[in-house]
């Protein structure tokens, strides 16, 4: 049977179709291989990024714990010095009460040593233990009030552990104790908006400028005072970096009549985050 042009064309068309089909299969397999390789690279990149973020978070948490731990020894030393003074002056009953309260405070501090955030209830309990010790040390030399906004659930709201204590300590020893009478300290926790809170520490002491004119005794040096404030500011910066939430600390003098100062105000605002309770 003679081969016609029509037959040749059919054969060539079939061959071309087969070649085109094989090329499609080849390039599809290469595409799928490339796509799988790209997805694997993307997954690997995401895993590396997640690992780096986790590592950064862990390092930040460790730094926060380290900064907080630098605050603890100072006020513990002050408490021990108060016990020593009571014993040296023969005030045995006072020393015994001091030791009992100090043991309770130290136990609580050690329990919270590795925590950056704790329930507000624990924070206020810790602060009150500290304030009672300072009252004992100063022979009830000042009065204080602790107030929590009724909108706040103290057991549900997590706050930075011991962030307020250094400001309270400075209010007592740099502001109030340089006055002869009527020494008042107030700590307030307030809810400003959903997930936005504030802590205000106010005293009716002599103010920051006048406090700098006094020479500190052996229990407190200018160097510790500045370092304590520096640590608090560093912690606030780390909280902002770690949680991407608002966290600000403002310190100002309270104006009085005729350009006088009637105390100091520390105002801390912060946003809450469910991650803080973990």
Short mmCIF file of C-alpha atoms in Angstrom, two decimals:
data_model
loop_
_atom_site.label_atom_id
_atom_site.label_comp_id
_atom_site.label_asym_id
_atom_site.label_seq_id
_atom_site.Cartn_x
_atom_site.Cartn_y
_atom_site.Cartn_z
CA UNK A 1 0.00 0.00 0.00
CA UNK A 2 1.66 3.22 -1.07
CA UNK A 3 2.44 5.81 1.61
CA UNK A 4 0.51 8.94 0.94
CA UNK A 5 1.23 12.49 2.07
CA UNK A 6 -1.80 12.31 4.33
CA UNK A 7 -0.38 9.26 6.11
CA UNK A 8 3.01 10.95 6.59
CA UNK A 9 1.33 13.99 8.06
CA UNK A 10 -0.62 11.83 10.49
CA UNK A 11 2.57 10.03 11.53
CA UNK A 12 4.42 13.33 12.02
CA UNK A 13 1.49 14.80 13.99
CA UNK A 14 1.37 11.74 16.25
CA UNK A 15 5.14 11.89 16.78
CA UNK A 16 4.97 15.62 17.56
CA UNK A 17 2.13 15.07 20.00
CA UNK A 18 4.09 12.30 21.71
CA UNK A 19 7.21 14.47 21.94
CA UNK A 20 5.17 17.39 23.28
CA UNK A 21 3.53 15.10 25.84
CA UNK A 22 6.91 13.79 26.97
CA UNK A 23 8.27 17.33 27.24
CA UNK A 24 5.24 18.34 29.34
CA UNK A 25 5.80 15.37 31.62
CA UNK A 26 9.49 16.27 31.93
CA UNK A 27 8.90 19.91 32.75
CA UNK A 28 5.99 19.11 35.08
CA UNK A 29 8.18 16.74 37.06
CA UNK A 30 10.90 19.41 37.20
CA UNK A 31 8.30 21.99 38.30
CA UNK A 32 6.96 19.73 41.02
CA UNK A 33 10.50 19.00 42.16
CA UNK A 34 11.32 22.71 42.24
CA UNK A 35 8.04 23.54 43.99
CA UNK A 36 8.66 20.86 46.62
CA UNK A 37 12.20 22.12 47.10
CA UNK A 38 10.98 25.74 47.42
CA UNK A 39 8.29 24.78 49.94
CA UNK A 40 10.85 22.83 51.93
CA UNK A 41 13.16 25.85 51.89
CA UNK A 42 10.30 28.13 53.00
CA UNK A 43 9.34 25.70 55.79
CA UNK A 44 12.96 25.48 56.86
CA UNK A 45 13.24 29.28 56.78
CA UNK A 46 10.09 29.64 58.89
CA UNK A 47 11.38 27.04 61.34
CA UNK A 48 14.69 28.88 61.64
CA UNK A 49 12.86 32.18 62.11
CA UNK A 50 10.61 30.64 64.79
CA UNK A 51 13.67 29.17 66.53
CA UNK A 52 15.42 32.54 66.48
CA UNK A 53 12.31 34.28 67.87
CA UNK A 54 12.03 31.67 70.62
CA UNK A 55 15.71 32.05 71.45
CA UNK A 56 15.35 35.84 71.51
CA UNK A 57 12.35 35.55 73.83
CA UNK A 58 14.20 33.17 76.14
CA UNK A 59 17.23 35.48 76.27
CA UNK A 60 14.96 38.45 76.98
CA UNK A 61 13.22 36.55 79.78
CA UNK A 62 16.58 35.60 81.28
CA UNK A 63 17.70 39.22 81.14
CA UNK A 64 14.47 40.32 82.84
CA UNK A 65 15.02 37.79 85.64
CA UNK A 66 18.62 38.95 85.97
CA UNK A 67 17.60 42.61 86.19
CA UNK A 68 14.93 41.83 88.79
CA UNK A 69 17.41 39.80 90.84
CA UNK A 70 19.68 42.86 91.06
CA UNK A 71 16.97 44.72 92.98
CA UNK A 72 16.34 42.04 95.62
CA UNK A 73 19.66 42.02 97.54
CA UNK A 74 19.53 45.72 98.33
CA UNK A 75 16.30 45.84 100.29
CA UNK A 76 17.15 42.47 101.89
CA UNK A 77 20.36 44.06 103.17
CA UNK A 78 18.35 46.96 104.58
CA UNK A 79 16.11 44.53 106.45
CA UNK A 80 19.08 42.67 107.90
CA UNK A 81 20.61 45.97 108.95
CA UNK A 82 17.36 46.85 110.74
CA UNK A 83 17.51 43.55 112.64
CA UNK A 84 21.14 44.17 113.55
CA UNK A 85 20.35 47.68 114.81
CA UNK A 86 17.49 46.39 116.96
CA UNK A 87 19.72 43.75 118.52
CA UNK A 88 22.56 46.20 119.17
CA UNK A 89 20.20 48.61 120.94
CA UNK A 90 18.75 45.86 123.11
CA UNK A 91 15.29 45.90 121.48
CA UNK A 92 14.88 42.12 121.52
CA UNK A 93 11.12 42.07 121.00
CA UNK A 94 11.48 44.42 118.02
CA UNK A 95 14.25 42.24 116.57
CA UNK A 96 12.10 39.11 116.93
CA UNK A 97 9.18 40.75 115.14
CA UNK A 98 11.55 42.02 112.47
CA UNK A 99 12.99 38.52 111.92
CA UNK A 100 9.52 36.98 111.70
CA UNK A 101 8.31 39.47 109.10
CA UNK A 102 11.57 39.36 107.20
CA UNK A 103 11.38 35.54 107.01
CA UNK A 104 7.90 35.80 105.49
CA UNK A 105 9.07 38.37 102.96
CA UNK A 106 12.21 36.42 102.05
CA UNK A 107 10.21 33.22 101.58
CA UNK A 108 7.87 35.00 99.18
CA UNK A 109 10.72 36.65 97.28
CA UNK A 110 12.47 33.30 96.80
CA UNK A 111 9.25 31.68 95.58
CA UNK A 112 8.90 34.40 92.94
CA UNK A 113 12.58 34.63 92.03
CA UNK A 114 12.20 33.11 88.54
CA UNK A 115 8.94 34.83 87.62
CA UNK A 116 8.70 38.00 85.57
CA UNK A 117 4.93 38.37 85.95
CA UNK A 118 2.73 37.47 88.92
CA UNK A 119 -0.94 38.08 89.82
CA UNK A 120 -1.59 41.56 91.18
CA UNK A 121 -2.77 39.99 94.45
CA UNK A 122 0.68 38.47 95.03
CA UNK A 123 2.39 41.72 94.05
CA UNK A 124 0.35 43.76 96.55
CA UNK A 125 0.86 41.12 99.27
CA UNK A 126 4.61 41.29 98.67
CA UNK A 127 4.56 45.08 98.69
CA UNK A 128 2.60 45.18 101.94
CA UNK A 129 5.08 42.82 103.62
CA UNK A 130 7.86 45.16 102.55
CA UNK A 131 6.00 48.28 103.75
CA UNK A 132 5.31 46.76 107.17
CA UNK A 133 9.01 46.02 107.54
CA UNK A 134 9.89 49.60 106.64
CA UNK A 135 7.33 50.86 109.14
CA UNK A 136 8.93 48.67 111.78
CA UNK A 137 12.36 49.96 110.83
CA UNK A 138 11.24 53.62 111.03
CA UNK A 139 9.13 53.19 114.20
CA UNK A 140 5.93 53.80 112.21
CA UNK A 141 7.52 56.87 110.68
CA UNK A 142 5.08 57.04 107.77
CA UNK A 143 1.58 56.00 106.76
CA UNK A 144 0.63 54.23 103.55
CA UNK A 145 -2.42 53.15 101.58
CA UNK A 146 -2.70 50.46 98.91
CA UNK A 147 -5.67 50.84 96.57
CA UNK A 148 -6.90 48.59 93.76
CA UNK A 149 -9.56 49.71 91.29
CA UNK A 150 -12.76 47.63 91.82
CA UNK A 151 -12.81 46.97 88.06
CA UNK A 152 -9.60 44.94 88.42
CA UNK A 153 -9.55 41.29 89.41
CA UNK A 154 -6.33 41.02 91.48
CA UNK A 155 -6.05 37.29 90.88
CA UNK A 156 -6.52 37.56 87.10
CA UNK A 157 -4.34 40.57 86.23
CA UNK A 158 -0.66 39.72 85.86
CA UNK A 159 1.83 42.51 86.55
CA UNK A 160 5.65 42.81 86.52
CA UNK A 161 7.04 41.26 89.68
CA UNK A 162 8.67 43.81 92.04
CA UNK A 163 8.71 46.61 89.50
CA UNK A 164 6.97 48.98 91.94
CA UNK A 165 9.05 48.19 95.04
CA UNK A 166 12.16 50.24 94.07
CA UNK A 167 9.96 53.32 93.53
CA UNK A 168 8.26 52.79 96.89
CA UNK A 169 11.64 52.42 98.57
CA UNK A 170 12.90 55.63 97.02
CA UNK A 171 9.72 57.46 98.03
CA UNK A 172 10.28 56.45 101.65
CA UNK A 173 14.02 57.07 101.99
CA UNK A 174 14.55 59.95 99.56
CA UNK A 175 11.31 61.82 100.01
CA UNK A 176 9.40 61.05 103.19
CA UNK A 177 12.14 60.43 105.75
CA UNK A 178 13.61 63.88 105.16
CA UNK A 179 10.39 65.34 106.56
CA UNK A 180 9.75 65.57 110.29
CA UNK A 181 6.01 64.77 110.29
CA UNK A 182 2.96 63.95 108.15
CA UNK A 183 4.67 61.39 105.90
CA UNK A 184 2.19 59.84 103.49
CA UNK A 185 2.63 57.24 100.75
CA UNK A 186 -0.02 55.96 98.34
CA UNK A 187 0.08 53.16 95.77
CA UNK A 188 -2.88 52.85 93.37
CA UNK A 189 -3.62 50.29 90.67
CA UNK A 190 -6.14 51.51 88.10
CA UNK A 191 -7.77 50.28 84.91
CA UNK A 192 -7.69 52.98 82.21
CA UNK A 193 -9.25 51.01 79.35
CA UNK A 194 -9.70 47.38 78.31
CA UNK A 195 -6.26 45.74 78.68
CA UNK A 196 -4.68 49.08 79.72
CA UNK A 197 -3.68 49.63 83.34
CA UNK A 198 -1.74 52.09 85.48
CA UNK A 199 0.08 52.06 88.79
CA UNK A 200 0.60 55.38 90.55
CA UNK A 201 3.02 55.81 93.45
CA UNK A 202 2.78 59.20 95.17
CA UNK A 203 4.38 60.63 98.27
CA UNK A 204 4.23 64.02 100.01
CA UNK A 205 7.98 64.14 100.55
CA UNK A 206 10.51 66.81 99.73
CA UNK A 207 10.77 66.13 95.98
CA UNK A 208 13.61 64.96 93.79
CA UNK A 209 15.66 68.16 93.54
CA UNK A 210 15.82 68.78 97.27
CA UNK A 211 16.51 65.09 97.94
CA UNK A 212 19.72 65.34 95.90
CA UNK A 213 21.02 67.92 98.38
CA UNK A 214 21.06 65.39 101.20
CA UNK A 215 23.97 63.05 101.83
CA UNK A 216 22.84 59.44 101.94
CA UNK A 217 23.92 57.24 104.82
CA UNK A 218 25.71 53.89 104.49
CA UNK A 219 22.51 52.03 103.66
CA UNK A 220 21.92 53.83 100.41
CA UNK A 221 24.33 55.50 98.04
CA UNK A 222 23.82 57.78 95.09
CA UNK A 223 25.16 55.01 92.88
CA UNK A 224 22.53 52.51 94.02
CA UNK A 225 19.76 55.05 93.67
CA UNK A 226 20.59 55.82 90.05
CA UNK A 227 21.21 52.14 89.23
CA UNK A 228 17.86 51.14 90.74
CA UNK A 229 16.02 53.59 88.48
CA UNK A 230 18.11 52.51 85.53
CA UNK A 231 17.15 48.86 86.11
CA UNK A 232 13.45 49.75 86.20
CA UNK A 233 13.73 51.64 82.92
CA UNK A 234 15.62 48.74 81.32
CA UNK A 235 12.90 46.33 82.39
CA UNK A 236 10.22 48.58 80.86
CA UNK A 237 12.18 48.69 77.58
CA UNK A 238 12.51 44.91 77.52
CA UNK A 239 8.78 44.45 78.17
CA UNK A 240 8.00 46.70 75.19
CA UNK A 241 10.44 44.78 72.99
CA UNK A 242 9.28 41.37 74.11
CA UNK A 243 5.50 41.83 73.98
CA UNK A 244 5.15 44.83 71.62
CA UNK A 245 2.85 46.42 74.17
CA UNK A 246 2.69 49.84 75.78
CA UNK A 247 4.83 50.09 78.91
CA UNK A 248 5.86 53.54 80.13
CA UNK A 249 7.27 55.01 83.33
CA UNK A 250 6.95 58.73 84.10
CA UNK A 251 8.44 60.41 87.19
CA UNK A 252 7.51 63.96 88.15
CA UNK A 253 7.40 66.30 91.14
CA UNK A 254 4.02 67.33 92.54
CA UNK A 255 3.72 71.15 92.42
CA UNK A 256 2.78 73.05 95.55
CA UNK A 257 1.97 76.67 96.33
CA UNK A 258 4.37 79.44 95.27
CA UNK A 259 6.62 77.25 93.11
CA UNK A 260 7.20 74.69 95.87
CA UNK A 261 7.21 70.91 95.58
CA UNK A 262 4.86 68.78 97.63
CA UNK A 263 6.09 65.32 96.74
CA UNK A 264 6.86 62.94 93.89
CA UNK A 265 4.67 60.95 91.51
CA UNK A 266 5.63 57.80 89.62
CA UNK A 267 3.11 56.84 86.93
CA UNK A 268 3.46 53.45 85.23
CA UNK A 269 1.15 52.53 82.35
CA UNK A 270 1.13 49.10 80.75
CA UNK A 271 -0.97 46.87 78.53
CA UNK A 272 -1.79 43.37 79.68
CA UNK A 273 -1.03 40.32 77.55
CA UNK A 274 -2.21 36.71 78.01
CA UNK A 275 1.40 35.61 77.42
CA UNK A 276 2.38 37.29 80.69
CA UNK A 277 0.58 34.61 82.70
CA UNK A 278 2.54 31.75 81.11
#
